[in-house]
mmCIF file of C-alpha atoms and ligand atoms in Angstrom:
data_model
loop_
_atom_site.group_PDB
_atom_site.id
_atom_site.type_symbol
_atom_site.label_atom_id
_atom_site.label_comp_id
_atom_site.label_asym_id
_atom_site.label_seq_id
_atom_site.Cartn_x
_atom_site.Cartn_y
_atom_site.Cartn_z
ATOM 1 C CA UNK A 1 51.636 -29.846 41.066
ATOM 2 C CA UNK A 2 51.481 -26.201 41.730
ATOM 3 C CA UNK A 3 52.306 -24.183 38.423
ATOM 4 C CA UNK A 4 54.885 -20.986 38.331
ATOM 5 C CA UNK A 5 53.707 -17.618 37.629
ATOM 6 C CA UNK A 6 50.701 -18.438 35.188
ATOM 7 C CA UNK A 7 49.725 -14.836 34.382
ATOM 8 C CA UNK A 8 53.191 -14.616 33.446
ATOM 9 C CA UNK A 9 53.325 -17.513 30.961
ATOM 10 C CA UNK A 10 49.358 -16.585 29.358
ATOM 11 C CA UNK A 11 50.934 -13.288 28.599
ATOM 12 C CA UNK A 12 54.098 -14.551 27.191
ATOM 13 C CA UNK A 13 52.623 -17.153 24.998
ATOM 14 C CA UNK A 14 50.251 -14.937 23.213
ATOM 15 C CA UNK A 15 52.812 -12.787 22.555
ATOM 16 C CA UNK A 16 54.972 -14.637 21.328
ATOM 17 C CA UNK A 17 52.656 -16.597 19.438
ATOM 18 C CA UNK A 18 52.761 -13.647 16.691
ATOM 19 C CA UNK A 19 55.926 -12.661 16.519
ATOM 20 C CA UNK A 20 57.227 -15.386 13.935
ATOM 21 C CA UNK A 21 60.492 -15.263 15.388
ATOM 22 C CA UNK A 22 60.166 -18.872 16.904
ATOM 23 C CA UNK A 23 63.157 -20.427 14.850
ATOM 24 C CA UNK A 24 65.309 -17.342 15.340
ATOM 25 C CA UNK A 25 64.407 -17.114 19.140
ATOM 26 C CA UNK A 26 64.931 -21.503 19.284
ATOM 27 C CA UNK A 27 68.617 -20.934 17.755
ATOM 28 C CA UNK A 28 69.483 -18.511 20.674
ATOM 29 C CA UNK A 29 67.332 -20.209 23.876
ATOM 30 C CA UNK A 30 66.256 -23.411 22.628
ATOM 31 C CA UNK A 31 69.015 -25.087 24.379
ATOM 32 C CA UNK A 32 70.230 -28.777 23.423
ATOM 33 C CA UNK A 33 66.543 -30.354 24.362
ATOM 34 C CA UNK A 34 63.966 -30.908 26.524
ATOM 35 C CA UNK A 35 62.154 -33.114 29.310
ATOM 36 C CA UNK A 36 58.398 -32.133 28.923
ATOM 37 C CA UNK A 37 56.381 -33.510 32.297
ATOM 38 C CA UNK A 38 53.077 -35.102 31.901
ATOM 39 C CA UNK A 39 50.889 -36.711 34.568
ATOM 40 C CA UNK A 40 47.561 -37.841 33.273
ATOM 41 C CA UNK A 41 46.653 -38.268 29.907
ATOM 42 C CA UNK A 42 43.019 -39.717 29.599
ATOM 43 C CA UNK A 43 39.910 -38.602 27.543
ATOM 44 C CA UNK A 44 37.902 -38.869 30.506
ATOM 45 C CA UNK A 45 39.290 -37.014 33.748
ATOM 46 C CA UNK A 46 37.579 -37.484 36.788
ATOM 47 C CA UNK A 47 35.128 -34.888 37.334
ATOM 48 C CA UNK A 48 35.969 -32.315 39.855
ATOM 49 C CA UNK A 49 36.305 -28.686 41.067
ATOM 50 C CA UNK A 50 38.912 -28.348 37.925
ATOM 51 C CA UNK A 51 41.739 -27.409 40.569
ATOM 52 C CA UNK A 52 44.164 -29.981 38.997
ATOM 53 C CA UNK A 53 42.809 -30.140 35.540
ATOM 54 C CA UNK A 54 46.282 -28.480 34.298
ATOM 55 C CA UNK A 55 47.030 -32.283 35.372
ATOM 56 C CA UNK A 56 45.550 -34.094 32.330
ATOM 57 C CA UNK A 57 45.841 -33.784 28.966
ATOM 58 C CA UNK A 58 43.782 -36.199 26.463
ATOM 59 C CA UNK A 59 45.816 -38.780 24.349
ATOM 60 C CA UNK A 60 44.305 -36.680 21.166
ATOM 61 C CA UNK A 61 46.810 -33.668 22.209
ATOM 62 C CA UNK A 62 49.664 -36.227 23.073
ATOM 63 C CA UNK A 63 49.014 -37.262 19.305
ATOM 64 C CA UNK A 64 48.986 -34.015 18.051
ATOM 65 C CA UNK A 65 52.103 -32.583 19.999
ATOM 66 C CA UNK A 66 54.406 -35.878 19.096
ATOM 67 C CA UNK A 67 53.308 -35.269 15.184
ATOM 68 C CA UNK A 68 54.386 -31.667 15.590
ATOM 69 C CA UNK A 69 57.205 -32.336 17.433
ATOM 70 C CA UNK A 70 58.413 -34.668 15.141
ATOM 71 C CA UNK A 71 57.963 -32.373 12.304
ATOM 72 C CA UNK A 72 60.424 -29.731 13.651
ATOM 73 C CA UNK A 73 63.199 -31.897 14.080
ATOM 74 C CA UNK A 74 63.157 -33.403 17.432
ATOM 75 C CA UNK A 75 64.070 -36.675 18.271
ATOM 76 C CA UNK A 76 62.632 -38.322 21.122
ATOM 77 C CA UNK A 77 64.706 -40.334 23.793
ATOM 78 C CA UNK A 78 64.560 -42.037 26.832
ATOM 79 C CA UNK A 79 66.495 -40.609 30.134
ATOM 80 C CA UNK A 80 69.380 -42.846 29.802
ATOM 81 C CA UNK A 81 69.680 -40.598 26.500
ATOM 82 C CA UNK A 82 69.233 -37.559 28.101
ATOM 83 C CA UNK A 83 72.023 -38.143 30.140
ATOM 84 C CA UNK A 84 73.891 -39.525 27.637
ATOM 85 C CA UNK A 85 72.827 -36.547 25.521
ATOM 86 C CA UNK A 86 73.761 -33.783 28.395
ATOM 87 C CA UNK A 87 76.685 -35.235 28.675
ATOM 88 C CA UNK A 88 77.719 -35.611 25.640
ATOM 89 C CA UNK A 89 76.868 -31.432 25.013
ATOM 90 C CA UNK A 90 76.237 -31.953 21.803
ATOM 91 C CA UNK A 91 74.183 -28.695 20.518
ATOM 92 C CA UNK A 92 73.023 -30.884 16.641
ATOM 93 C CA UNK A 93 69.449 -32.551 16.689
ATOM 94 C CA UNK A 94 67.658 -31.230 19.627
ATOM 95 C CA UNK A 95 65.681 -33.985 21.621
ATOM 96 C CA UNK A 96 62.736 -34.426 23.844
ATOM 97 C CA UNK A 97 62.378 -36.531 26.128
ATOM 98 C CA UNK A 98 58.753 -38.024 27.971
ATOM 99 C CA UNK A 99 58.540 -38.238 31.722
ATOM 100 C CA UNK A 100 55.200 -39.013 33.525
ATOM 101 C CA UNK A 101 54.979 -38.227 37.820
ATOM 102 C CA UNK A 102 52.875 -40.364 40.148
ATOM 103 C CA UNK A 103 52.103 -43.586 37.195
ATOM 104 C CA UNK A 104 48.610 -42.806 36.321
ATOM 105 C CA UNK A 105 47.058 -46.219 35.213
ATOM 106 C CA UNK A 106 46.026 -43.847 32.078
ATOM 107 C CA UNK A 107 50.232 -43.771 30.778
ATOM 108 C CA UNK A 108 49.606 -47.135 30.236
ATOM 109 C CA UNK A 109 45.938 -47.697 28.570
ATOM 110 C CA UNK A 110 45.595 -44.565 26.701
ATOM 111 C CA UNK A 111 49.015 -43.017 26.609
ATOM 112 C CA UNK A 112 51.223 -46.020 25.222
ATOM 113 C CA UNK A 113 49.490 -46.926 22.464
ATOM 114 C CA UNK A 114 50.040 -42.719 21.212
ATOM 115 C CA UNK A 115 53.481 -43.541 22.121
ATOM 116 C CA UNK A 116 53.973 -46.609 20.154
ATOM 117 C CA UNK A 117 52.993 -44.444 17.280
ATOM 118 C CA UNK A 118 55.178 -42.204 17.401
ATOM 119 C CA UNK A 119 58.248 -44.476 19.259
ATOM 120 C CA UNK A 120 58.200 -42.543 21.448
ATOM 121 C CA UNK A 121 60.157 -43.752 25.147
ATOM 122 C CA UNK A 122 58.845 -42.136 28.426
ATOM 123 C CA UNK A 123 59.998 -42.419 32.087
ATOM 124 C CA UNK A 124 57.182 -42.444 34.176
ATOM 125 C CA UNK A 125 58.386 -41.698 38.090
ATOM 126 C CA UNK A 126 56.773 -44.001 40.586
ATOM 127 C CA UNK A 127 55.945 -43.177 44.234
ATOM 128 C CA UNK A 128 55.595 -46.385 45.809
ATOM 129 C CA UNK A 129 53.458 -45.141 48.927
ATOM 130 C CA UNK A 130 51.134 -44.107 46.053
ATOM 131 C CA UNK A 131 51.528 -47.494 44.381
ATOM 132 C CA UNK A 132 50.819 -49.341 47.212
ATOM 133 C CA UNK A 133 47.632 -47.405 48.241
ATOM 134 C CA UNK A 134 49.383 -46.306 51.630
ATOM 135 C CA UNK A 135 49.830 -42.739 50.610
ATOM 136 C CA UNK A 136 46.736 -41.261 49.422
ATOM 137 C CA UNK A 137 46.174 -38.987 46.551
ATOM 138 C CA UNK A 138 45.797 -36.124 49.016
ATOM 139 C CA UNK A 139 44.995 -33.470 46.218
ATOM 140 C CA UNK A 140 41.990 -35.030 45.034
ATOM 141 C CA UNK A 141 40.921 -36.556 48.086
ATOM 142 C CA UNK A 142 40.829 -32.690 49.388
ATOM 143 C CA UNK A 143 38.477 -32.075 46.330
ATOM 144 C CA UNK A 144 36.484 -34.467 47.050
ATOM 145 C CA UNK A 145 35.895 -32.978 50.787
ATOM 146 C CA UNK A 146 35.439 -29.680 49.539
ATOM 147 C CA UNK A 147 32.930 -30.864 46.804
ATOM 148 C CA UNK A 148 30.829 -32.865 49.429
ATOM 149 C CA UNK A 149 30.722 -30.370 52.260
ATOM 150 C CA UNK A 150 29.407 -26.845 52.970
ATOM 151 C CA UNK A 151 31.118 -25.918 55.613
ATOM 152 C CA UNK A 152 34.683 -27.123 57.261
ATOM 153 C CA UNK A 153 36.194 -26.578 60.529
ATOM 154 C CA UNK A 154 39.554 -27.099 61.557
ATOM 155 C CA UNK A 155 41.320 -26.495 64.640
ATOM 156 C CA UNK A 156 44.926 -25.223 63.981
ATOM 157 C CA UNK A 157 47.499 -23.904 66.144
ATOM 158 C CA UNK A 158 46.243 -20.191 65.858
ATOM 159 C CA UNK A 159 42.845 -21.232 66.530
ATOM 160 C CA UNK A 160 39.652 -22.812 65.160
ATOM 161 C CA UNK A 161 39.337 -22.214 60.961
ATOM 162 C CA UNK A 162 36.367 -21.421 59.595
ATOM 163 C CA UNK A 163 36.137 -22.546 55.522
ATOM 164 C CA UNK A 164 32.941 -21.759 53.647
ATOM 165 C CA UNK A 165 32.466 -24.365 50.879
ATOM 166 C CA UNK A 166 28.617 -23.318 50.214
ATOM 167 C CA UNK A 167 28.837 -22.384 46.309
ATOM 168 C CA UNK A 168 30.924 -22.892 43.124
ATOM 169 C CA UNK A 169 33.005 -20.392 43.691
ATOM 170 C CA UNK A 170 33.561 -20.809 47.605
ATOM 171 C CA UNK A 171 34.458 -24.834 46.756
ATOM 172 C CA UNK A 172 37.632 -22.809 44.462
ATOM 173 C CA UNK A 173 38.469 -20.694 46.687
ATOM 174 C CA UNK A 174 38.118 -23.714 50.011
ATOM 175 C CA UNK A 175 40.161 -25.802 48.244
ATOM 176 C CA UNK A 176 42.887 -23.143 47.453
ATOM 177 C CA UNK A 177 42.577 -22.284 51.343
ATOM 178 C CA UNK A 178 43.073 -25.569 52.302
ATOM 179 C CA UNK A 179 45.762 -26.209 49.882
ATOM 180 C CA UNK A 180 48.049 -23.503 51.479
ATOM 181 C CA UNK A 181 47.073 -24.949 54.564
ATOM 182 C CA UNK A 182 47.792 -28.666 53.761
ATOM 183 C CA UNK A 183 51.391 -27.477 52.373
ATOM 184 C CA UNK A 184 52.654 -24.674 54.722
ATOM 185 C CA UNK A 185 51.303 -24.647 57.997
ATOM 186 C CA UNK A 186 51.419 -28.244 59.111
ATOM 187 C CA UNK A 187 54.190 -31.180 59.008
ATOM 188 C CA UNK A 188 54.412 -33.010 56.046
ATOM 189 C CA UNK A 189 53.252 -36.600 58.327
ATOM 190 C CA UNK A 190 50.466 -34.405 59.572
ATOM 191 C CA UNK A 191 48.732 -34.240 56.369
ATOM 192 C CA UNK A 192 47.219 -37.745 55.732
ATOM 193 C CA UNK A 193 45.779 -38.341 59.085
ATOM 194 C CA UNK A 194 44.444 -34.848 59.114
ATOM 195 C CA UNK A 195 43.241 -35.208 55.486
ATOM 196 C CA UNK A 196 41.449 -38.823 56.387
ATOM 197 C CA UNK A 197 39.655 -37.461 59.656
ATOM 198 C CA UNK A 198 38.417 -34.437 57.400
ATOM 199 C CA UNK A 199 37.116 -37.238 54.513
ATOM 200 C CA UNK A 200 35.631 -39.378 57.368
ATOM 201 C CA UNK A 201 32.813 -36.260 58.228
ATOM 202 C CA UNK A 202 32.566 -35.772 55.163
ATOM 203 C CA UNK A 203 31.898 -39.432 53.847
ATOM 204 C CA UNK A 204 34.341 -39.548 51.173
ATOM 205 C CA UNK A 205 36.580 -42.585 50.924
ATOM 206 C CA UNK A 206 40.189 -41.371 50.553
ATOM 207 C CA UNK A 207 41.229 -44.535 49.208
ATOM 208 C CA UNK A 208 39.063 -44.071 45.977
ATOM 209 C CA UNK A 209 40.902 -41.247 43.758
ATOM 210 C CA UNK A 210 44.037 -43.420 44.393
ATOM 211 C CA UNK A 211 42.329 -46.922 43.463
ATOM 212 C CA UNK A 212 40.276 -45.344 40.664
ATOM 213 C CA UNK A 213 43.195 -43.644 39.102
ATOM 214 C CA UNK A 214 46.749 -44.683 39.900
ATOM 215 C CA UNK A 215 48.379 -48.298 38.773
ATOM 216 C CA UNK A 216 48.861 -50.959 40.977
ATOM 217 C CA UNK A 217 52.308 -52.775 41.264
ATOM 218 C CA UNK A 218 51.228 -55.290 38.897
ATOM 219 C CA UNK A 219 50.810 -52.516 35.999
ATOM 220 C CA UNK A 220 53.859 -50.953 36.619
ATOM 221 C CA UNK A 221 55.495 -53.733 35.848
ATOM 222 C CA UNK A 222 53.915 -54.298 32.871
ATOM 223 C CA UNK A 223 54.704 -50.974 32.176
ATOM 224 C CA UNK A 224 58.361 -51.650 32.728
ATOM 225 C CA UNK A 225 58.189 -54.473 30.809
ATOM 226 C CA UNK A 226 56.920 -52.247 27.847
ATOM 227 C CA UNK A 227 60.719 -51.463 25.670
ATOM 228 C CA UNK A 228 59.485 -47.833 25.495
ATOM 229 C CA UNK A 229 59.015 -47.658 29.078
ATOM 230 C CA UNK A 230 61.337 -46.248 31.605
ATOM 231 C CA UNK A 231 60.404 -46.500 35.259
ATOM 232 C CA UNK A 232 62.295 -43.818 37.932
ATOM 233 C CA UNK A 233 61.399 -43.256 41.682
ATOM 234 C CA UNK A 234 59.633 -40.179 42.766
ATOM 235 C CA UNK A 235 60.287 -40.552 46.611
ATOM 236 C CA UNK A 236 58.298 -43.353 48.833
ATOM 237 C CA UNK A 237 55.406 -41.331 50.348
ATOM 238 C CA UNK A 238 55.533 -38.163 47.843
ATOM 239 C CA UNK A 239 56.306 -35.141 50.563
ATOM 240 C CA UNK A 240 57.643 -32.503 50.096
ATOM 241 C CA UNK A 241 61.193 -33.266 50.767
ATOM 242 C CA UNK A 242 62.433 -29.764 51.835
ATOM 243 C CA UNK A 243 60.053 -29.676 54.648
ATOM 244 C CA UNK A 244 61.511 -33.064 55.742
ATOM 245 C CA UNK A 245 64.336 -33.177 58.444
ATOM 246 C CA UNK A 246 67.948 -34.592 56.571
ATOM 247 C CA UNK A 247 67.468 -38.459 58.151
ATOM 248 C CA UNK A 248 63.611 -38.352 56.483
ATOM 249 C CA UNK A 249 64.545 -36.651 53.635
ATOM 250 C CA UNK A 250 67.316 -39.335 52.610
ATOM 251 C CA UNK A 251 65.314 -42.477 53.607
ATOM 252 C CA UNK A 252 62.398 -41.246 50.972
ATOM 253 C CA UNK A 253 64.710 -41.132 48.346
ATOM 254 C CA UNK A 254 66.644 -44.484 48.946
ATOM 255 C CA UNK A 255 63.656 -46.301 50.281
ATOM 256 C CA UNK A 256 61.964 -45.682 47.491
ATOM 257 C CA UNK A 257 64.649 -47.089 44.603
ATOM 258 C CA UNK A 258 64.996 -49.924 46.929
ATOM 259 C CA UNK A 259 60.956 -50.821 46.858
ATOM 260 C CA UNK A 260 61.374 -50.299 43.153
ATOM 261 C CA UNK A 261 64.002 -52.626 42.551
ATOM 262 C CA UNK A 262 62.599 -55.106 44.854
ATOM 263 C CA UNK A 263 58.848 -54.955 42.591
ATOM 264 C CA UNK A 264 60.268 -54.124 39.298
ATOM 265 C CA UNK A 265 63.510 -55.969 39.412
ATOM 266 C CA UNK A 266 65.095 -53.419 38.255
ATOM 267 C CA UNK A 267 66.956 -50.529 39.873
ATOM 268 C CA UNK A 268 65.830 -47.158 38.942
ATOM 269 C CA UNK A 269 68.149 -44.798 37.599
ATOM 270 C CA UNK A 270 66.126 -41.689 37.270
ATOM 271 C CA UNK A 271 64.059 -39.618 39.721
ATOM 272 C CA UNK A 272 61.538 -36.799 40.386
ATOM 273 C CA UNK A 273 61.368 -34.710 42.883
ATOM 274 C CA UNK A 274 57.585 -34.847 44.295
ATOM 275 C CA UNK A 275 56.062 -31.255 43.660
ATOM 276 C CA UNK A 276 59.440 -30.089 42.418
ATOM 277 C CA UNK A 277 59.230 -26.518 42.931
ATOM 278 C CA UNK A 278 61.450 -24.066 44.603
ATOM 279 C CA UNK A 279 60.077 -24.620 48.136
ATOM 280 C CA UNK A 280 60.588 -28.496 47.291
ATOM 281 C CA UNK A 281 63.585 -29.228 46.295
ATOM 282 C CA UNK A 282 67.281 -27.159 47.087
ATOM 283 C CA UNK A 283 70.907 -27.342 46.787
ATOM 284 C CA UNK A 284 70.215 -30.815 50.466
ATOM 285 C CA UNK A 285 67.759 -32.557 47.888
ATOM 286 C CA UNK A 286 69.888 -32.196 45.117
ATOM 287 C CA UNK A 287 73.134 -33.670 47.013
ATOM 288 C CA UNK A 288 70.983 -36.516 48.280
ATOM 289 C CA UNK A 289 69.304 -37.560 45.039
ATOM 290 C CA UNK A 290 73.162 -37.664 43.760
ATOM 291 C CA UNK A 291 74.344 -39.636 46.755
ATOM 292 C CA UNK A 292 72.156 -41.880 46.556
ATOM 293 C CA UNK A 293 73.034 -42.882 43.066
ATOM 294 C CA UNK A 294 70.307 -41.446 40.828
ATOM 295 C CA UNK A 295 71.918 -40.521 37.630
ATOM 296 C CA UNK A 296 69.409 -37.658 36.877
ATOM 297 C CA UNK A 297 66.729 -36.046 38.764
ATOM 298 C CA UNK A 298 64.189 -33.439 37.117
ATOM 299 C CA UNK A 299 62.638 -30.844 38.802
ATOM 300 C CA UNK A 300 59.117 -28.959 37.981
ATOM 301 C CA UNK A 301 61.199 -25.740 37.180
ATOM 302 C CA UNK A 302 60.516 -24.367 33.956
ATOM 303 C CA UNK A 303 63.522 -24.433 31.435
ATOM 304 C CA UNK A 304 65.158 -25.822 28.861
ATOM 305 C CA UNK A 305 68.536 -28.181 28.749
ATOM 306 C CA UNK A 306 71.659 -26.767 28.182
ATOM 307 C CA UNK A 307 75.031 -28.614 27.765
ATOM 308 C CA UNK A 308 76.149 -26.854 31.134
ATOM 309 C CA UNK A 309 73.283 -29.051 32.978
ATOM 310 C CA UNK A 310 75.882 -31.593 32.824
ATOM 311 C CA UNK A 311 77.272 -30.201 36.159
ATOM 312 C CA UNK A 312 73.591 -30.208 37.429
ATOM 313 C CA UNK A 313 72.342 -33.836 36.959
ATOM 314 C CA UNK A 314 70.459 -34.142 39.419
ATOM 315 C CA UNK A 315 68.394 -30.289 38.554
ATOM 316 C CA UNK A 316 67.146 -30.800 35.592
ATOM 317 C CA UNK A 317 64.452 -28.456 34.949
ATOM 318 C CA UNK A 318 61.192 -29.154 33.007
ATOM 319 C CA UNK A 319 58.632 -27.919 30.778
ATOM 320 C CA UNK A 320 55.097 -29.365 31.698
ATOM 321 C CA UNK A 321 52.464 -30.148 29.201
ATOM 322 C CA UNK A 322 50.014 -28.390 30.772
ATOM 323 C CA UNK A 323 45.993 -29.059 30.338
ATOM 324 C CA UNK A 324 44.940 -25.263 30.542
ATOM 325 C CA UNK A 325 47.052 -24.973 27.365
ATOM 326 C CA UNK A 326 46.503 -27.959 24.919
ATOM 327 C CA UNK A 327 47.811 -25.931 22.574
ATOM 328 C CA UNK A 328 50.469 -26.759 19.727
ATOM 329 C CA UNK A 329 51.094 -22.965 19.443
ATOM 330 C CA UNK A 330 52.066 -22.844 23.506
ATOM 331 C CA UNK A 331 54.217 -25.600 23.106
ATOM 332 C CA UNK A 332 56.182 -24.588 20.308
ATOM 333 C CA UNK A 333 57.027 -21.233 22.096
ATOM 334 C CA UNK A 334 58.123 -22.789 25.692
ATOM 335 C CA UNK A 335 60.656 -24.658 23.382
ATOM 336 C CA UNK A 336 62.161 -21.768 21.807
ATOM 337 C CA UNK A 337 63.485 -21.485 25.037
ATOM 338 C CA UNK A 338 62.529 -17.710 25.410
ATOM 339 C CA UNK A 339 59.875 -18.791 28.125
ATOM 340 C CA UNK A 340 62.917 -20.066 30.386
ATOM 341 C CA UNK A 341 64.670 -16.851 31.501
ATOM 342 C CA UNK A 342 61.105 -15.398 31.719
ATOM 343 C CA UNK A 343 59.965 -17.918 33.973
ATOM 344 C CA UNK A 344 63.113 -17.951 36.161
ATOM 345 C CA UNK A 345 64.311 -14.285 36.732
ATOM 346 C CA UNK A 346 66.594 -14.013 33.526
ATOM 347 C CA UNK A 347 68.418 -17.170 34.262
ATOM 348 C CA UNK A 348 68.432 -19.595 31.279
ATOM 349 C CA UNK A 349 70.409 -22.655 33.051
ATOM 350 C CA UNK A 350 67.924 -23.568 35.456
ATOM 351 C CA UNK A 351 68.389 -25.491 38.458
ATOM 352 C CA UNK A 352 66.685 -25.797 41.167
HETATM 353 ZN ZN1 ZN B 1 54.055 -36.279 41.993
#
């Protein structure tokens, strides 16, 4: 949700963006392939502070990015292929391959038919807390508060917090404020009643960005149904799993293929981490997501594949196809590869 060091990458990709050394640069960095991470793709986001817009991208740009993609060689694959693929360490025709976190009911009505154009498989990871409706879609729902109030008090452990929401710029910097809040200072249980007491003054319904925007079980399945349509588990009630004690930790990543199975019919064999950033996901996650039988798990770390990732299944890092930048030109770069050591302190087999 949260994306690494943007400065860093705004810098980097319009610098790169002139050298002309993107084939030389994708022969040494590029790696074997890529998983690019998506999460909504819709022409018509809902409209909001803008926190999350890095979140969508519109079906146009999915179009554009698969025709480009296509024309410098790639081959796009499902997950079982991936893995296959990592495996395999073959270094020939590099591959991409499409995930999707949280199954946005816009993979299915705008995203699939861009897909079908271009054959293009995707995994899309399903939280079914989120599914169900008995998780809510806490980010929004926190924009929502902070768009509808002026003011917002909360009474934390060091005391009463004051958060002025009055203007524009005050809503940004509220819901950044709260944000922190939300994920550091308070259990990862806390957050939903907290969240629903604060939409409850504020008369927001924090059942609507969830209902308005997420499938329901019955378009998963006909998601899953779809042959170019892969569907993996991204933990039962989407916490962060680091901040979870071993016992809770495991139980959201088993429950959670169980449910799956038990809708769908069909055991999932891939998984995301929820948030999947450094503070979400460690060397505990990793061992459990292995344990309990997943046959790859991706992270939201920035990187490329290598053939060594085939001793890291279950850390595969990401590169997201971020809304700020629905550019071709940004795209092409992060898959030269030379954004990966950039983005993780000189290391180019990322992990977690
Ligand atoms: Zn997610």
């Amino acid at each position: 949700m949260i994306d690494w060091g943007e400065v860093v990458r705004r810098l980097v990709l319009n610098g790169a963006r002139y050298t002309g050394l993107a084939p030389l640069l994708r022969s040494r960095y590029g790696g074997i392939g890529a998983i690019l991470m998506l999460h909504r793709v819709t022409a018509a986001p809902r409209k909001r502070l803008g926190i999350n817009r890095h979140l969508a991208i519109t079906p146009e740009f999915l179009d554009a990015l698969l025709t480009d993609l296509r024309s410098m060689g790639y081959r796009f694959v499902s997950m079982d292929e991936t893995a296959d693929r990592i495996v395999a360490g073959k270094c020939g025709e590099r591959f991409i391959s499409l995930t999707a976190d949280d199954a946005y009911r816009d993979n299915l009505i705008e995203a699939l038919p861009v897909l079908e154009k271009h054959e293009a498989p995707i995994t899309i990871y399903v939280s079914p807390g989120l599914t169900s409706g008995d998780v809510d879609l806490w980010w929004d729902v926190l924009e929502d508060v902070v768009t509808a109030r002026d003011e917002i008090y909360l009474t934390t452990a060091q005391g009463r917090m004051y958060v002025d929401c009055s203007t524009a710029a005050r809503k940004d910097e509220a819901n950044r404020t709260l944000h922190n809040y939300l994920t550091e200072e308070i259990r990862e249980e806390d957050r939903q009643p907290l969240l629903r007491d604060m939409a409850r003054l504020a008369g927001v319904d924090h059942s609507q960005p969830g209902r308005e925007t997420l499938m329901t079980w019955d378009e998963v399945r006909q998601a899953g149904a779809h042959p170019l349509v892969t569907i993996g588990a991204h933990t039962t009630c989407h916490y962060n799993l680091r901040r979870l004690s071993d016992q809770n930790a495991w139980q959201e990543i088993v429950d959670a293929g169980r449910i799956i199975e038990v809708e769908t019919g069909v055991k999932p064999q891939h998984m995301a981490y929820p948030y999947g950033y450094e503070r979400a996901v460690g060397d505990r996650e990793v061992a459990l997501a292995a344990a309990a039988g997943f046959r790859t798990a991706v992270t939201t770390r920035h990187g490329v594949l290598l053939p060594e990732h085939a001793a890291h299944m279950q850390a595969l890092p990401r590169i997201s196809v971020n809304g700020r930048y629905q550019r071709l030109a940004h795209m092409r770069t992060m898959l030269t590869g030379i954004t990966t050591p950039l983005a993780n302190r000189g290391k180019t087999l990322v992990t977690t």
